PDB file of C-alpha atoms in Angstrom:
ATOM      1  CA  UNK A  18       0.000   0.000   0.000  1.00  0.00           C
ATOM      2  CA  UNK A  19       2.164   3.256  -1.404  1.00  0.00           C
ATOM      3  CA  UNK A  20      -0.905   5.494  -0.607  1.00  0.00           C
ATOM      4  CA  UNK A  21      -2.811   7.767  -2.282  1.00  0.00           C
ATOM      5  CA  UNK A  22      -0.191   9.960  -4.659  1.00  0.00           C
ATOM      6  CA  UNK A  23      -0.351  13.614  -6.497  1.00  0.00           C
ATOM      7  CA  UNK A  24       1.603  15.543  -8.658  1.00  0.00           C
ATOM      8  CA  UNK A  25       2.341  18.080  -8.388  1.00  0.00           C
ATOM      9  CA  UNK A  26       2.897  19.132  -4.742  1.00  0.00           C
ATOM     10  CA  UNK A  27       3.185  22.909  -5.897  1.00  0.00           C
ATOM     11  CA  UNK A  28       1.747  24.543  -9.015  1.00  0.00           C
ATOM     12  CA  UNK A  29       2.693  28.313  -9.697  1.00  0.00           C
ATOM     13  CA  UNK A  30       0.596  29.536 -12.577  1.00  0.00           C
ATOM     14  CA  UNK A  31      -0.327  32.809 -14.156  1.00  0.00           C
ATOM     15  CA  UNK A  32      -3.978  33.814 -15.216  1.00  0.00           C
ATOM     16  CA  UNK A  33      -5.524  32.461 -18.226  1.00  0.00           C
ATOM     17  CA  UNK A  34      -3.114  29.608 -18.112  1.00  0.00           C
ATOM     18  CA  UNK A  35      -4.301  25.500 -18.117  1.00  0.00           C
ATOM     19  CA  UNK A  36      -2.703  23.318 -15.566  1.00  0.00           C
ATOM     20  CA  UNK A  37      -3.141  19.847 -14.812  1.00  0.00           C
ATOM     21  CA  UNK A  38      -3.000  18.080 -11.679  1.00  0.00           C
ATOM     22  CA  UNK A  39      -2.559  14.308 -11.503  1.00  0.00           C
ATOM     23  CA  UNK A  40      -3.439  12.098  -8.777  1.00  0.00           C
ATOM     24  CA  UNK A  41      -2.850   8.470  -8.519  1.00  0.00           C
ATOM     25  CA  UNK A  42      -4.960   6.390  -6.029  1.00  0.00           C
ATOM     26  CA  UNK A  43      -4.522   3.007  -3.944  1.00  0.00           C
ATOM     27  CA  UNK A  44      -4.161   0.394  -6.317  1.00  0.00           C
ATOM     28  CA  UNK A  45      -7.012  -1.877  -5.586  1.00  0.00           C
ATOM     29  CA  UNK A  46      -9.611   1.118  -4.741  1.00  0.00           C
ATOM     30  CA  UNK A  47     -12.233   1.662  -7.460  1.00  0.00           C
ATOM     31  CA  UNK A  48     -13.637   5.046  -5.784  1.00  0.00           C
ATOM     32  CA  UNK A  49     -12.082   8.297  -6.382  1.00  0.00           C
ATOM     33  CA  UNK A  50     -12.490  12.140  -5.220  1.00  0.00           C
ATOM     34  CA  UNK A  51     -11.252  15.664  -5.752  1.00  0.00           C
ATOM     35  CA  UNK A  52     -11.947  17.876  -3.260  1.00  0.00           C
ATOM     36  CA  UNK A  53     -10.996  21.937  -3.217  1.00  0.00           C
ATOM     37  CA  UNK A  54      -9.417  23.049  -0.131  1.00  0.00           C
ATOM     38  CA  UNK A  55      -9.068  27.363   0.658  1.00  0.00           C
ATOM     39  CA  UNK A  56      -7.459  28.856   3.583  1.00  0.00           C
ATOM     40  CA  UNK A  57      -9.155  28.106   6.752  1.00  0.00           C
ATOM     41  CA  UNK A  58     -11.875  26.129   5.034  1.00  0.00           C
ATOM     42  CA  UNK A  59     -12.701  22.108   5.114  1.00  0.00           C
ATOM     43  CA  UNK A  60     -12.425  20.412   2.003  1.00  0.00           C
ATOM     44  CA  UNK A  61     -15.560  21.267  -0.912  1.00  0.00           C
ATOM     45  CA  UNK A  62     -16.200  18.184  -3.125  1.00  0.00           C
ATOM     46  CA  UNK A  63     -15.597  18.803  -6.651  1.00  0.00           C
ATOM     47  CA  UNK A  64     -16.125  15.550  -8.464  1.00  0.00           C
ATOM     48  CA  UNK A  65     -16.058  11.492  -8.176  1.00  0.00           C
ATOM     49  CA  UNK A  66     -15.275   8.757 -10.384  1.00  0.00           C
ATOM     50  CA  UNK A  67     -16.414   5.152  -9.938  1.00  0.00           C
ATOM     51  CA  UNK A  68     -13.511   3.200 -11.883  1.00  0.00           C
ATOM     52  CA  UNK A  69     -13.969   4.784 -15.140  1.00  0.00           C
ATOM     53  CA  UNK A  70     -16.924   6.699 -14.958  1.00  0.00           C
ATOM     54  CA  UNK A  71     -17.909  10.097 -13.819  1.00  0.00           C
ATOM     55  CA  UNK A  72     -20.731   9.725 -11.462  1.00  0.00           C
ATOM     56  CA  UNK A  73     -20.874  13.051  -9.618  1.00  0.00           C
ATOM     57  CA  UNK A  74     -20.325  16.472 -10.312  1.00  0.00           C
ATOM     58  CA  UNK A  75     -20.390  19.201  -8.084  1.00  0.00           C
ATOM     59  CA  UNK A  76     -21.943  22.704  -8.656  1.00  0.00           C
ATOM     60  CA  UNK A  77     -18.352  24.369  -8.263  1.00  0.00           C
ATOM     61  CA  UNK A  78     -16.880  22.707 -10.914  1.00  0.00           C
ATOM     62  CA  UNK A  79     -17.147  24.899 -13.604  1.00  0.00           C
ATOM     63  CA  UNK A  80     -17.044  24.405 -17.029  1.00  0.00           C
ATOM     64  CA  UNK A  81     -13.051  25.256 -17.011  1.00  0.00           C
ATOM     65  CA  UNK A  82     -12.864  22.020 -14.975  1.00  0.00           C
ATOM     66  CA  UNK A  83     -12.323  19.090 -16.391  1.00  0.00           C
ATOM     67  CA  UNK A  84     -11.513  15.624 -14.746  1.00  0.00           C
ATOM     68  CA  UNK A  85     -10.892  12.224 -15.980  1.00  0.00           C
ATOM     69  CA  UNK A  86     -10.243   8.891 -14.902  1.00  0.00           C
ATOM     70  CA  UNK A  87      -9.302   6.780 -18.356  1.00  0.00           C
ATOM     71  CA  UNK A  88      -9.004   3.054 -17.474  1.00  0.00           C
ATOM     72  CA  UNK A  89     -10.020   3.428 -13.656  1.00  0.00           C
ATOM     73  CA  UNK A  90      -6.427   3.622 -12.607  1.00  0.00           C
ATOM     74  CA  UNK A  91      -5.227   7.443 -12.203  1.00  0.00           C
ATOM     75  CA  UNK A  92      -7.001  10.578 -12.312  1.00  0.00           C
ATOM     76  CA  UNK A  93      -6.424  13.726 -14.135  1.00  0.00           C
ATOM     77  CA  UNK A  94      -7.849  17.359 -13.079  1.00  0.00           C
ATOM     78  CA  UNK A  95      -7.445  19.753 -15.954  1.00  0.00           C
ATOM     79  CA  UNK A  96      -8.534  23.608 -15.143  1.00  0.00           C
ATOM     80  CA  UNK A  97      -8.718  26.321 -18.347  1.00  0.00           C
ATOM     81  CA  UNK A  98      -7.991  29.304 -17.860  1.00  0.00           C
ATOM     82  CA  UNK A  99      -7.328  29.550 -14.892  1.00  0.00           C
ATOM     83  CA  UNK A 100      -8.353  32.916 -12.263  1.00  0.00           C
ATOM     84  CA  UNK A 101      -7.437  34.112  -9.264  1.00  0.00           C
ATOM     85  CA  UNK A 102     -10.096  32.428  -7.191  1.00  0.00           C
ATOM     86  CA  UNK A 103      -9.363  29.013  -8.347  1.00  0.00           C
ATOM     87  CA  UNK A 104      -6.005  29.151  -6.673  1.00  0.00           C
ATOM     88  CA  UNK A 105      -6.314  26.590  -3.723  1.00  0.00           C
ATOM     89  CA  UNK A 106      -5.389  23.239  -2.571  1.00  0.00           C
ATOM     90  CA  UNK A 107      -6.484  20.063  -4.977  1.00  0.00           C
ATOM     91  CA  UNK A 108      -6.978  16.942  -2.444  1.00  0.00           C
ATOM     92  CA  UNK A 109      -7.446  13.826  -4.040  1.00  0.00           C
ATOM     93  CA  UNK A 110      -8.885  10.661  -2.043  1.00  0.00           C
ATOM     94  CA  UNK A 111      -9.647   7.135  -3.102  1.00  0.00           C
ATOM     95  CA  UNK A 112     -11.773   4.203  -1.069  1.00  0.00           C
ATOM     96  CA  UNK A 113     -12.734   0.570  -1.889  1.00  0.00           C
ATOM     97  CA  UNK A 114     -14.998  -2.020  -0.828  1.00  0.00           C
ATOM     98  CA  UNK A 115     -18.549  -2.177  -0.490  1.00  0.00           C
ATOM     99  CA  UNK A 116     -19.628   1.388  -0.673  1.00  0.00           C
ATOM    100  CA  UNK A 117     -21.255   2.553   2.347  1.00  0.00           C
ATOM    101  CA  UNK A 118     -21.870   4.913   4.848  1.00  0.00           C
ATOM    102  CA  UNK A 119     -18.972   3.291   7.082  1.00  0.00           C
ATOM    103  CA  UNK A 120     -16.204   3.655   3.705  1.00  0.00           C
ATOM    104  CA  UNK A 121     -13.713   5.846   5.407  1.00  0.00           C
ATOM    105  CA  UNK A 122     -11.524   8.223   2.480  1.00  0.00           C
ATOM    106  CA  UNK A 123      -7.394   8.073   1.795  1.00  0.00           C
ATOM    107  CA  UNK A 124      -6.235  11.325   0.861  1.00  0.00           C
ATOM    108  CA  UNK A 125      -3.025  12.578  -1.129  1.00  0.00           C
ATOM    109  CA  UNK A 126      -0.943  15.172   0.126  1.00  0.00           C
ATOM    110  CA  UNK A 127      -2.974  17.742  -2.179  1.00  0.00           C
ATOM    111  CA  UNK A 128      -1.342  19.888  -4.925  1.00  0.00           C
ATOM    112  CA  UNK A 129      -1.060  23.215  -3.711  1.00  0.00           C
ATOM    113  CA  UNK A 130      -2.168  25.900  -6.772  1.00  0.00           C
ATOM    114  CA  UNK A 131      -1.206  29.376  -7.066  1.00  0.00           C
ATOM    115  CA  UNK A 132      -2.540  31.915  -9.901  1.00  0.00           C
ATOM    116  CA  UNK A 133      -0.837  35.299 -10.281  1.00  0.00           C
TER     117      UNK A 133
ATOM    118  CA  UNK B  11     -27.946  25.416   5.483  1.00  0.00           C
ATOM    119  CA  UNK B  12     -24.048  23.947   6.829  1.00  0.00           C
ATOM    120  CA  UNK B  13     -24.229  20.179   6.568  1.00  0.00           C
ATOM    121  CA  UNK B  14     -21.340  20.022   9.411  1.00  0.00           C
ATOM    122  CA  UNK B  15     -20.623  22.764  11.625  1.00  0.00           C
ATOM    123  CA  UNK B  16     -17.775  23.131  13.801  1.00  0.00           C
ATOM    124  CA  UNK B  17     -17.865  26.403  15.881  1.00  0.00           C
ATOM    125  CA  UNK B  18     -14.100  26.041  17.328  1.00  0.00           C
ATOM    126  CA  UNK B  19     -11.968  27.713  14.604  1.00  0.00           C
ATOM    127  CA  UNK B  20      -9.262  27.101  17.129  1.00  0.00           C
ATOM    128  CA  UNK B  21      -8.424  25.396  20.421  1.00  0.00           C
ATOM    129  CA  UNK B  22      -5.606  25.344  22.457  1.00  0.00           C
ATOM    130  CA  UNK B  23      -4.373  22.357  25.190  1.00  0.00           C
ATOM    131  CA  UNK B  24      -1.634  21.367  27.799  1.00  0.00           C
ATOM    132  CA  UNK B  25      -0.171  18.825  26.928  1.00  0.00           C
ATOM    133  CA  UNK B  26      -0.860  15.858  28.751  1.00  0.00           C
ATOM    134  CA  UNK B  27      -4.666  16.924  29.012  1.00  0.00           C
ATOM    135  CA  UNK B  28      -7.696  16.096  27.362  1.00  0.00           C
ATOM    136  CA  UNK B  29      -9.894  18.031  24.750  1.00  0.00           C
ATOM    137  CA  UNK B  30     -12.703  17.900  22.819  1.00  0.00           C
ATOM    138  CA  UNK B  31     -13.623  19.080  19.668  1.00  0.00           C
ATOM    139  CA  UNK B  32     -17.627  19.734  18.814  1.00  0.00           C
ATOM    140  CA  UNK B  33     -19.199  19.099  15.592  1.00  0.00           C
ATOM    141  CA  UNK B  34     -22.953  19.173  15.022  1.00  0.00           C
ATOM    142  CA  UNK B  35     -24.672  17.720  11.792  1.00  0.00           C
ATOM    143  CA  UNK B  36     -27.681  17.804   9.992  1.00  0.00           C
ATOM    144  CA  UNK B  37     -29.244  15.043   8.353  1.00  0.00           C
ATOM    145  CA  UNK B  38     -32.861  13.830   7.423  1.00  0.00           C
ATOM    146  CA  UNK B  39     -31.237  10.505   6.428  1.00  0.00           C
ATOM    147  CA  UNK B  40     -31.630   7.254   9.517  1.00  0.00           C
ATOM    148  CA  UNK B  41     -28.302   5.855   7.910  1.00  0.00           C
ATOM    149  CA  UNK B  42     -25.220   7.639   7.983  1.00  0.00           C
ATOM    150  CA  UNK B  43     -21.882   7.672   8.804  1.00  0.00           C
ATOM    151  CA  UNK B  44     -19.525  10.786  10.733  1.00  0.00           C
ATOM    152  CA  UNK B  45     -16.078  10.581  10.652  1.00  0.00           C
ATOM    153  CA  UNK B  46     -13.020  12.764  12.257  1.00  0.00           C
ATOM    154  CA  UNK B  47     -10.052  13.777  10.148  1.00  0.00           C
ATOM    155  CA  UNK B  48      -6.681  15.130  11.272  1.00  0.00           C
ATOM    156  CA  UNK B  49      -4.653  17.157   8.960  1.00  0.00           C
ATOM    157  CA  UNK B  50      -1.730  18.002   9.622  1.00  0.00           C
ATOM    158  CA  UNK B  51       0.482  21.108   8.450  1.00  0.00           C
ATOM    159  CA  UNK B  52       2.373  18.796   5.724  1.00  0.00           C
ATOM    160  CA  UNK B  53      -1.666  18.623   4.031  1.00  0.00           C
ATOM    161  CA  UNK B  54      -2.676  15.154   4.183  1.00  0.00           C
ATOM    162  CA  UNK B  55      -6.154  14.719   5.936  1.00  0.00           C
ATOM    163  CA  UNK B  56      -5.613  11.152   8.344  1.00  0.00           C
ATOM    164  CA  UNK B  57      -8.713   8.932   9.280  1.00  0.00           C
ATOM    165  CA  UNK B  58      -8.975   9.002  12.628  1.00  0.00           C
ATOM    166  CA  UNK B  59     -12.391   7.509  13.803  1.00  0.00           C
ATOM    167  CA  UNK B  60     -15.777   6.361  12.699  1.00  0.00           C
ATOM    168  CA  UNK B  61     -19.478   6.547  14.103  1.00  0.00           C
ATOM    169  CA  UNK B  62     -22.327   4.794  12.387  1.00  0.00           C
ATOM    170  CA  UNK B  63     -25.933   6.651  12.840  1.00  0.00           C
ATOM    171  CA  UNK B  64     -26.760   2.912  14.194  1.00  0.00           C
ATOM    172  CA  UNK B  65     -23.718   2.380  16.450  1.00  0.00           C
ATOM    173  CA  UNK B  66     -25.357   2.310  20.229  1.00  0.00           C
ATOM    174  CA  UNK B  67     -21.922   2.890  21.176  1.00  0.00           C
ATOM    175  CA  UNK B  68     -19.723   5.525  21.008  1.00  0.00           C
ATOM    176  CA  UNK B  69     -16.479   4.830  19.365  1.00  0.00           C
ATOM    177  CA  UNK B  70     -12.778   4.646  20.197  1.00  0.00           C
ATOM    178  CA  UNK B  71      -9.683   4.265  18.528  1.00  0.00           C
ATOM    179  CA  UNK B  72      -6.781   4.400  20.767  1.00  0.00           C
ATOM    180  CA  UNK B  73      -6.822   7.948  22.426  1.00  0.00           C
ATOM    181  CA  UNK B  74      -9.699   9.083  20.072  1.00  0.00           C
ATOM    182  CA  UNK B  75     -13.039   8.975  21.335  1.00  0.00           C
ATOM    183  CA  UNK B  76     -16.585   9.945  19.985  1.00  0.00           C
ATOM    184  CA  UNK B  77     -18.870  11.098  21.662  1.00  0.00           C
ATOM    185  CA  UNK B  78     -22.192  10.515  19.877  1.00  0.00           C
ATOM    186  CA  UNK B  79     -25.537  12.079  20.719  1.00  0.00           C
ATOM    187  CA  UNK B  80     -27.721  11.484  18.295  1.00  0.00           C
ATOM    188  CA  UNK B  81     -30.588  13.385  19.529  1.00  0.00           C
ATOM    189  CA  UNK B  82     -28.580  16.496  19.711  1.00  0.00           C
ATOM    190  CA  UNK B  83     -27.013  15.360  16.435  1.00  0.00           C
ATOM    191  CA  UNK B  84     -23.935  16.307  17.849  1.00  0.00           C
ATOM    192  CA  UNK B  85     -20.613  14.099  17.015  1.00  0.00           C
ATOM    193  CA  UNK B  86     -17.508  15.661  19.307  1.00  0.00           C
ATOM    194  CA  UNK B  87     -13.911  14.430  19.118  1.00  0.00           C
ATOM    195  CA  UNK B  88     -12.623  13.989  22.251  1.00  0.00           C
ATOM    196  CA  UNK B  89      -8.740  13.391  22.636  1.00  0.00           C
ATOM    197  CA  UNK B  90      -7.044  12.070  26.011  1.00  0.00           C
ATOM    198  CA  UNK B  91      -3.765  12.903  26.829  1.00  0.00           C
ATOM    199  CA  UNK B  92      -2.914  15.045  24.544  1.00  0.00           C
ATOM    200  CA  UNK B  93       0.349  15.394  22.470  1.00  0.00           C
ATOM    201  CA  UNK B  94       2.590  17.589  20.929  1.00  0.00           C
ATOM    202  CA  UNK B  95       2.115  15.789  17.559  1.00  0.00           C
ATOM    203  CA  UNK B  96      -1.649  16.387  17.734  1.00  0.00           C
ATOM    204  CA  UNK B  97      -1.089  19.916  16.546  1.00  0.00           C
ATOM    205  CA  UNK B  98      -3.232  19.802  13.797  1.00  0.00           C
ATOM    206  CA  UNK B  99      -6.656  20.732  11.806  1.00  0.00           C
ATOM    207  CA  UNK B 100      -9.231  18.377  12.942  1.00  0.00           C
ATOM    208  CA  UNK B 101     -12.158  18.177  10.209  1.00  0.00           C
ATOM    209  CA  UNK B 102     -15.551  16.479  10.857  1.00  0.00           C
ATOM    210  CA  UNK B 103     -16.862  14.872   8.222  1.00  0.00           C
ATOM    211  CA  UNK B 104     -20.532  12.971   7.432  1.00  0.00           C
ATOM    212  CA  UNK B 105     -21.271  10.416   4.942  1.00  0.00           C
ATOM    213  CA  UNK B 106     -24.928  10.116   3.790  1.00  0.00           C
ATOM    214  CA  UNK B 107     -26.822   7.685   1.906  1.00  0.00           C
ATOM    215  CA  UNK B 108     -28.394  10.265  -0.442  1.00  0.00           C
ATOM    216  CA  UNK B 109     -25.641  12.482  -2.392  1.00  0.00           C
ATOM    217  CA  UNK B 110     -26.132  15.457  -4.807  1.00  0.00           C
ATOM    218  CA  UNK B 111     -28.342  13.438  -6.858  1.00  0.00           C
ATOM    219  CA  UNK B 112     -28.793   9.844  -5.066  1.00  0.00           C
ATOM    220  CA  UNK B 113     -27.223   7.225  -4.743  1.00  0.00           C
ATOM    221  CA  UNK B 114     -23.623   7.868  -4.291  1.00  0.00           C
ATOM    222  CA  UNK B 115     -21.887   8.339  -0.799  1.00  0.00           C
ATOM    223  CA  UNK B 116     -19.729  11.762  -0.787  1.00  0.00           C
ATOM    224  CA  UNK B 117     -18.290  12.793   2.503  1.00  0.00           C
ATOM    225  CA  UNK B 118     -19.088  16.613   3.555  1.00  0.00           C
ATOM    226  CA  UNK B 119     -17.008  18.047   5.744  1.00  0.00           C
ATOM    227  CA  UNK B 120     -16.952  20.779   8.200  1.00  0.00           C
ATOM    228  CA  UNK B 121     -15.079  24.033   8.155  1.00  0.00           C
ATOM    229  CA  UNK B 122     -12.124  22.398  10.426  1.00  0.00           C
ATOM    230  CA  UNK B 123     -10.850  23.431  14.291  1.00  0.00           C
ATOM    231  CA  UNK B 124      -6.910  24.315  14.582  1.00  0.00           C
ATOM    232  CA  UNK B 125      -6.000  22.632  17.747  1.00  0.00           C
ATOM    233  CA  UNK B 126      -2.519  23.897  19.288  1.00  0.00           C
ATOM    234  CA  UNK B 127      -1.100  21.766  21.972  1.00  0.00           C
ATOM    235  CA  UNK B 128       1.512  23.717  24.442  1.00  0.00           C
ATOM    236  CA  UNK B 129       4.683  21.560  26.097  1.00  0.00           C
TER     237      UNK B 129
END
């Protein structure tokens, strides 16, 4: 079990530019999550992937966000254009198992975005 | 309306001593799960303990304990003898049967409390 792993750790960007954030879970866990993380605020769910497919989408993920999950292995989270505001911490988490309201959430260290 | 609320943006402790953390939920939902989360200042959140809506007992996990009214639909973290290392954000966290649109479990968490613990 290497844990839940995402790349990169830092991202310095300037307005208007894309960046991509990759995040690669526990092997054997099907389940995957972004989450958005601001100063002195708990994690906001973004979106979720079960294997392959998409299954949830949250209202803050605008339609500069883009996330995929080709093959139900790693994750990719793709913003456009990027503004101020989206500058944040990007937590990724994965689970497995029966899915339930006991399935407990391993998170990456989070890539850490700035936009100047 | 907050799903989780956590009024303590910060607490502090002597080390040694216990504390507890409050977190209140709301939830129309019999099943569901509440969890704590540490995070530390390196950034990744650790699983720390688990109550089920069901669970006629509260939970423990080492020097983590839950206390669990479910009347008051309150869910506090309460940690005994307190360490140094605990220094951390502690998020609570609910998992509900019914998601944005059904069907799916996605954790919610609260805004976090910064607890500081002093040698």
């Amino acid at each position: 079990d290497t844990g839940v792993s995402q790349n990169p750790r830092h991202k310095i960007t300037k307005r208007g530019q894309n960046v991509t954030f990759r995040c690669d879970p526990i092997s054997e866990h099907n389940r995957l999550y972004w989450y958005r993380q601001t100063l002195g605020q708990g994690p906001e769910f973004l979106t979720y992937f079960q294997n392959e497919a998409q299954l949830e989408k949250s209202r803050l993920l605008s339609d500069r966000f883009s996330a995929e999950r080709p093959k139900g292995s790693f994750s990719t989270l793709e913003i456009q254009r990027t503004e101020q505001g989206d500058s944040a911490m990007y937590l990724c988490a994965s689970s497995g198992g029966l899915s339930g309201t006991n399935e407990k959430l391993f998170f990456g260290s989070g890539t850490q975005l700035s936009v100047l | 309306a907050q799903k989780i609320t956590q009024t303590q943006p910060g607490m502090f402790v002597q080390e040694k001593e216990a504390v507890t953390l409050d977190c209140t939920y709301d939830t129309s939902d019999q099943s569901y799960g509440l969890f704590w989360y540490k995070q530390p200042s390196s950034g990744e959140m650790i699983f720390l303990i688990y109550q089920g809506s069901y669970d006629e007992q509260n939970a423990t996990e080492g020097r983590y304990s839950l206390n669990f009214q479910k009347a008051r639909k309150s869910a506090n973290l309460v940690i005994s003898a307190s360490q140094l290392g605990d220094s951390a954000m502690y998020f609570c966290a609910m998992r509900e049967l019914l998601s944005i649109s059904g069907g799916s479990y996605i954790p919610t968490f609260g805004r976090g409390t910064s607890l500081i613990v002093h040698p």
